[in-house]
GROMACS .gro file of N, CA and C in nm:
model
  291
    1MET      N    1   7.123  11.434   7.898
    1MET     CA    2   7.237  11.428   7.956
    1MET      C    3   7.315  11.494   7.824
    2GLY      N    4   7.411  11.570   7.840
    2GLY     CA    5   7.496  11.637   7.721
    2GLY      C    6   7.611  11.525   7.691
    3ALA      N    7   7.672  11.517   7.555
    3ALA     CA    8   7.745  11.420   7.500
    3ALA      C    9   7.861  11.438   7.561
    4HIS      N   10   7.922  11.520   7.626
    4HIS     CA   11   8.052  11.542   7.727
    4HIS      C   12   8.029  11.398   7.819
    5HIS      N   13   7.891  11.435   7.909
    5HIS     CA   14   7.895  11.346   8.005
    5HIS      C   15   7.870  11.222   7.972
    6ALA      N   16   7.766  11.180   7.867
    6ALA     CA   17   7.768  11.069   7.802
    6ALA      C   18   7.889  11.002   7.751
    7ALA      N   19   7.973  11.053   7.721
    7ALA     CA   20   8.103  11.018   7.677
    7ALA      C   21   8.193  10.936   7.772
    8CYS      N   22   8.193  11.005   7.914
    8CYS     CA   23   8.266  10.955   8.040
    8CYS      C   24   8.190  10.853   8.070
    9LYS      N   25   8.192  10.675   8.027
    9LYS     CA   26   8.136  10.585   8.059
    9LYS      C   27   8.221  10.504   8.105
   10PHE      N   28   8.352  10.503   8.136
   10PHE     CA   29   8.433  10.400   8.151
   10PHE      C   30   8.463  10.461   8.352
   11SER      N   31   8.389  10.382   8.433
   11SER     CA   32   8.396  10.445   8.577
   11SER      C   33   8.514  10.328   8.669
   12ALA      N   34   8.537  10.390   8.750
   12ALA     CA   35   8.630  10.331   8.850
   12ALA      C   36   8.571  10.343   8.979
   13THR      N   37   8.537  10.276   9.043
   13THR     CA   38   8.462  10.311   9.195
   13THR      C   39   8.601  10.277   9.281
   14VAL      N   40   8.622  10.375   9.374
   14VAL     CA   41   8.744  10.321   9.460
   14VAL      C   42   8.695  10.363   9.598
   15MET      N   43   8.759  10.294   9.694
   15MET     CA   44   8.760  10.340   9.861
   15MET      C   45   8.896  10.369   9.900
   16THR      N   46   8.896  10.507   9.984
   16THR     CA   47   8.996  10.549  10.071
   16THR      C   48   8.942  10.576  10.207
   17ALA      N   49   9.011  10.577  10.308
   17ALA     CA   50   9.002  10.623  10.435
   17ALA      C   51   9.063  10.752  10.470
   18ASP      N   52   9.103  10.784  10.391
   18ASP     CA   53   9.192  10.894  10.392
   18ASP      C   54   9.152  11.030  10.307
   19VAL      N   55   9.104  11.148  10.369
   19VAL     CA   56   9.063  11.246  10.272
   19VAL      C   57   9.192  11.336  10.195
   20ALA      N   58   9.302  11.296  10.256
   20ALA     CA   59   9.393  11.371  10.176
   20ALA      C   60   9.464  11.266  10.036
   21VAL      N   61   9.427  11.143  10.089
   21VAL     CA   62   9.432  11.036   9.957
   21VAL      C   63   9.307  11.055   9.852
   22LEU      N   64   9.192  11.096   9.900
   22LEU     CA   65   9.077  11.103   9.812
   22LEU      C   66   9.140  11.231   9.682
   23HIS      N   67   9.175  11.339   9.766
   23HIS     CA   68   9.238  11.475   9.711
   23HIS      C   69   9.326  11.447   9.580
   24MET      N   70   9.414  11.335   9.633
   24MET     CA   71   9.530  11.323   9.541
   24MET      C   72   9.450  11.224   9.421
   25LEU      N   73   9.355  11.157   9.474
   25LEU     CA   74   9.288  11.050   9.327
   25LEU      C   75   9.209  11.161   9.244
   26ARG      N   76   9.152  11.267   9.306
   26ARG     CA   77   9.087  11.361   9.223
   26ARG      C   78   9.181  11.426   9.119
   27ALA      N   79   9.304  11.462   9.190
   27ALA     CA   80   9.414  11.518   9.110
   27ALA      C   81   9.449  11.422   8.983
   28LEU      N   82   9.483  11.309   9.035
   28LEU     CA   83   9.523  11.218   8.935
   28LEU      C   84   9.405  11.153   8.848
   29CYS      N   85   9.301  11.192   8.864
   29CYS     CA   86   9.189  11.165   8.776
   29CYS      C   87   9.191  11.273   8.653
   30GLN      N   88   9.237  11.387   8.717
   30GLN     CA   89   9.226  11.525   8.617
   30GLN      C   90   9.353  11.490   8.525
   31HIS      N   91   9.450  11.430   8.585
   31HIS     CA   92   9.576  11.426   8.490
   31HIS      C   93   9.576  11.303   8.403
   32CYS      N   94   9.490  11.172   8.421
   32CYS     CA   95   9.473  11.117   8.331
   32CYS      C   96   9.360  11.106   8.231
   33GLU      N   97   9.235  11.173   8.248
   33GLU     CA   98   9.148  11.179   8.190
   33GLU      C   99   9.200  11.278   8.053
   34SER      N  100   9.195  11.223   7.920
   34SER     CA  101   9.203  11.313   7.794
   34SER      C  102   9.106  11.369   7.760
   35GLY      N  103   8.977  11.397   7.776
   35GLY     CA  104   8.860  11.443   7.736
   35GLY      C  105   8.870  11.578   7.728
   36LYS      N  106   8.780  11.661   7.690
   36LYS     CA  107   8.801  11.815   7.681
   36LYS      C  108   8.770  11.862   7.812
   37TYR      N  109   8.664  11.826   7.853
   37TYR     CA  110   8.606  11.877   7.984
   37TYR      C  111   8.636  11.776   8.112
   38LYS      N  112   8.772  11.768   8.162
   38LYS     CA  113   8.826  11.705   8.272
   38LYS      C  114   8.752  11.698   8.355
   39GLN      N  115   8.702  11.788   8.399
   39GLN     CA  116   8.642  11.811   8.548
   39GLN      C  117   8.504  11.717   8.559
   40ILE      N  118   8.456  11.672   8.436
   40ILE     CA  119   8.359  11.563   8.418
   40ILE      C  120   8.377  11.454   8.473
   41ALA      N  121   8.514  11.376   8.471
   41ALA     CA  122   8.569  11.288   8.548
   41ALA      C  123   8.539  11.274   8.672
   42TRP      N  124   8.590  11.397   8.764
   42TRP     CA  125   8.563  11.384   8.865
   42TRP      C  126   8.455  11.428   8.950
   43GLY      N  127   8.359  11.449   8.870
   43GLY     CA  128   8.271  11.551   8.938
   43GLY      C  129   8.170  11.421   9.020
   44GLY      N  130   8.122  11.469   9.122
   44GLY     CA  131   8.062  11.402   9.254
   44GLY      C  132   8.139  11.329   9.309
   45THR      N  133   8.288  11.359   9.329
   45THR     CA  134   8.372  11.284   9.405
   45THR      C  135   8.430  11.390   9.523
   46GLY      N  136   8.373  11.515   9.565
   46GLY     CA  137   8.399  11.574   9.657
   46GLY      C  138   8.401  11.526   9.802
   47GLU      N  139   8.443  11.583   9.885
   47GLU     CA  140   8.437  11.523  10.017
   47GLU      C  141   8.282  11.482  10.071
   48GLY      N  142   8.191  11.543  10.056
   48GLY     CA  143   8.068  11.543  10.064
   48GLY      C  144   8.039  11.427  10.011
   49ASP      N  145   8.027  11.377   9.927
   49ASP     CA  146   7.971  11.282   9.820
   49ASP      C  147   8.074  11.143   9.893
   50TRP      N  148   8.178  11.174   9.908
   50TRP     CA  149   8.290  11.057   9.983
   50TRP      C  150   8.244  10.991  10.114
   51ARG      N  151   8.195  11.100  10.180
   51ARG     CA  152   8.161  11.073  10.316
   51ARG      C  153   8.008  10.998  10.325
   52LYS      N  154   7.936  11.082  10.236
   52LYS     CA  155   7.764  11.018  10.214
   52LYS      C  156   7.794  10.878  10.152
   53ASN      N  157   7.904  10.871  10.088
   53ASN     CA  158   7.908  10.698  10.028
   53ASN      C  159   7.997  10.608  10.084
   54GLY      N  160   8.006  10.642  10.205
   54GLY     CA  161   8.102  10.521  10.279
   54GLY      C  162   8.233  10.526  10.247
   55ASN      N  163   8.308  10.623  10.221
   55ASN     CA  164   8.423  10.675  10.195
   55ASN      C  165   8.458  10.636  10.049
   56GLU      N  166   8.357  10.580   9.970
   56GLU     CA  167   8.387  10.539   9.799
   56GLU      C  168   8.331  10.660   9.718
   57VAL      N  169   8.403  10.697   9.620
   57VAL     CA  170   8.383  10.769   9.512
   57VAL      C  171   8.370  10.678   9.367
   58THR      N  172   8.320  10.720   9.244
   58THR     CA  173   8.327  10.678   9.141
   58THR      C  174   8.389  10.794   9.034
   59PHE      N  175   8.500  10.774   8.980
   59PHE     CA  176   8.579  10.836   8.860
   59PHE      C  177   8.522  10.809   8.761
   60ARG      N  178   8.481  10.876   8.662
   60ARG     CA  179   8.472  10.840   8.501
   60ARG      C  180   8.527  10.892   8.417
   61PHE      N  181   8.591  10.803   8.301
   61PHE     CA  182   8.662  10.840   8.203
   61PHE      C  183   8.615  10.821   8.073
   62THR      N  184   8.682  10.911   7.955
   62THR     CA  185   8.595  10.905   7.823
   62THR      C  186   8.668  10.778   7.763
   63ARG      N  187   8.779  10.724   7.784
   63ARG     CA  188   8.853  10.608   7.736
   63ARG      C  189   8.876  10.531   7.841
   64GLN      N  190   8.851  10.376   7.798
   64GLN     CA  191   8.916  10.287   7.882
   64GLN      C  192   9.062  10.288   7.927
   65ALA      N  193   9.122  10.312   7.811
   65ALA     CA  194   9.281  10.369   7.841
   65ALA      C  195   9.317  10.485   7.954
   66ASP      N  196   9.222  10.567   7.957
   66ASP     CA  197   9.210  10.655   8.063
   66ASP      C  198   9.224  10.617   8.216
   67ARG      N  199   9.085  10.531   8.200
   67ARG     CA  200   9.085  10.465   8.344
   67ARG      C  201   9.197  10.388   8.376
   68ASP      N  202   9.281  10.292   8.279
   68ASP     CA  203   9.364  10.193   8.312
   68ASP      C  204   9.452  10.269   8.335
   69SER      N  205   9.512  10.382   8.293
   69SER     CA  206   9.593  10.452   8.337
   69SER      C  207   9.591  10.529   8.496
   70PHE      N  208   9.483  10.572   8.507
   70PHE     CA  209   9.433  10.645   8.648
   70PHE      C  210   9.470  10.539   8.756
   71LEU      N  211   9.414  10.386   8.724
   71LEU     CA  212   9.448  10.288   8.821
   71LEU      C  213   9.576  10.232   8.843
   72ARG      N  214   9.690  10.252   8.729
   72ARG     CA  215   9.797  10.209   8.725
   72ARG      C  216   9.896  10.303   8.788
   73GLU      N  217   9.852  10.424   8.772
   73GLU     CA  218   9.950  10.541   8.853
   73GLU      C  219   9.877  10.554   8.975
   74ALA      N  220   9.745  10.535   9.034
   74ALA     CA  221   9.719  10.572   9.167
   74ALA      C  222   9.804  10.438   9.243
   75GLN      N  223   9.783  10.309   9.182
   75GLN     CA  224   9.863  10.193   9.249
   75GLN      C  225  10.046  10.202   9.277
   76ARG      N  226  10.070  10.298   9.154
   76ARG     CA  227  10.209  10.343   9.171
   76ARG      C  228  10.242  10.446   9.285
   77LEU      N  229  10.169  10.517   9.277
   77LEU     CA  230  10.203  10.655   9.361
   77LEU      C  231  10.134  10.625   9.520
   78LEU      N  232  10.019  10.574   9.528
   78LEU     CA  233   9.953  10.537   9.666
   78LEU      C  234   9.921  10.396   9.687
   79PRO      N  235  10.002  10.305   9.697
   79PRO     CA  236   9.985  10.182   9.718
   79PRO      C  237   9.947  10.169   9.870
   80GLY      N  238   9.836  10.056   9.863
   80GLY     CA  239   9.789  10.057   9.982
   80GLY      C  240   9.699  10.164  10.080
   81LEU      N  241   9.698  10.266   9.991
   81LEU     CA  242   9.602  10.368  10.063
   81LEU      C  243   9.480  10.405  10.020
   82TRP      N  244   9.430  10.327   9.912
   82TRP     CA  245   9.318  10.321   9.832
   82TRP      C  246   9.270  10.156   9.778
   83HIS      N  247   9.147  10.118   9.786
   83HIS     CA  248   9.148  10.000   9.685
   83HIS      C  249   9.021  10.029   9.598
   84LEU      N  250   9.030   9.942   9.472
   84LEU     CA  251   8.935   9.948   9.396
   84LEU      C  252   8.797   9.849   9.424
   85VAL      N  253   8.694   9.910   9.420
   85VAL     CA  254   8.563   9.813   9.448
   85VAL      C  255   8.500   9.787   9.342
   86LYS      N  256   8.484   9.849   9.199
   86LYS     CA  257   8.448   9.803   9.085
   86LYS      C  258   8.453   9.888   8.992
   87ILE      N  259   8.482   9.831   8.853
   87ILE     CA  260   8.468   9.892   8.757
   87ILE      C  261   8.352   9.891   8.655
   88ASN      N  262   8.317   9.963   8.563
   88ASN     CA  263   8.208   9.958   8.473
   88ASN      C  264   8.255  10.020   8.327
   89ASN      N  265   8.200   9.963   8.228
   89ASN     CA  266   8.205  10.022   8.093
   89ASN      C  267   8.098  10.076   8.048
   90LEU      N  268   8.002  10.110   8.106
   90LEU     CA  269   7.889  10.177   8.057
   90LEU      C  270   7.815  10.238   8.192
   91ASP      N  271   7.902  10.315   8.231
   91ASP     CA  272   7.826  10.410   8.364
   91ASP      C  273   7.836  10.546   8.343
   92PRO      N  274   7.791  10.627   8.220
   92PRO     CA  275   7.799  10.756   8.224
   92PRO      C  276   7.783  10.846   8.329
   93ALA      N  277   7.892  10.960   8.305
   93ALA     CA  278   7.854  11.087   8.395
   93ALA      C  279   7.716  11.143   8.390
   94THR      N  280   7.652  11.212   8.502
   94THR     CA  281   7.568  11.275   8.465
   94THR      C  282   7.598  11.427   8.535
   95PRO      N  283   7.527  11.523   8.470
   95PRO     CA  284   7.541  11.662   8.501
   95PRO      C  285   7.499  11.673   8.655
   96ARG      N  286   7.603  11.766   8.710
   96ARG     CA  287   7.565  11.803   8.860
   96ARG      C  288   7.480  11.936   8.879
   97ARG      N  289   7.461  12.008   8.763
   97ARG     CA  290   7.385  12.109   8.782
   97ARG      C  291   7.246  12.122   8.726
   0.00000   0.00000   0.00000
């Protein structure tokens, strides 16, 4: 595992029944992640992953503050359209290729 993936260890698993909300959450993840390779944070959250995992996806952030910002902004912008399943402070991203 690369150092950049290992650094993205603060995760938030969320559930939404709406694919459009999924895509908004992915964009919000990109906005809130402070790391150099922002796409790592939303890796594995595509529509296929979402469907395969029962409408749940896990976003990963390099800083706890980034994750907190994501959750705060998601609640502000998309209230009632998603919910938090769990958070984890030691859940590093894995390379997809």
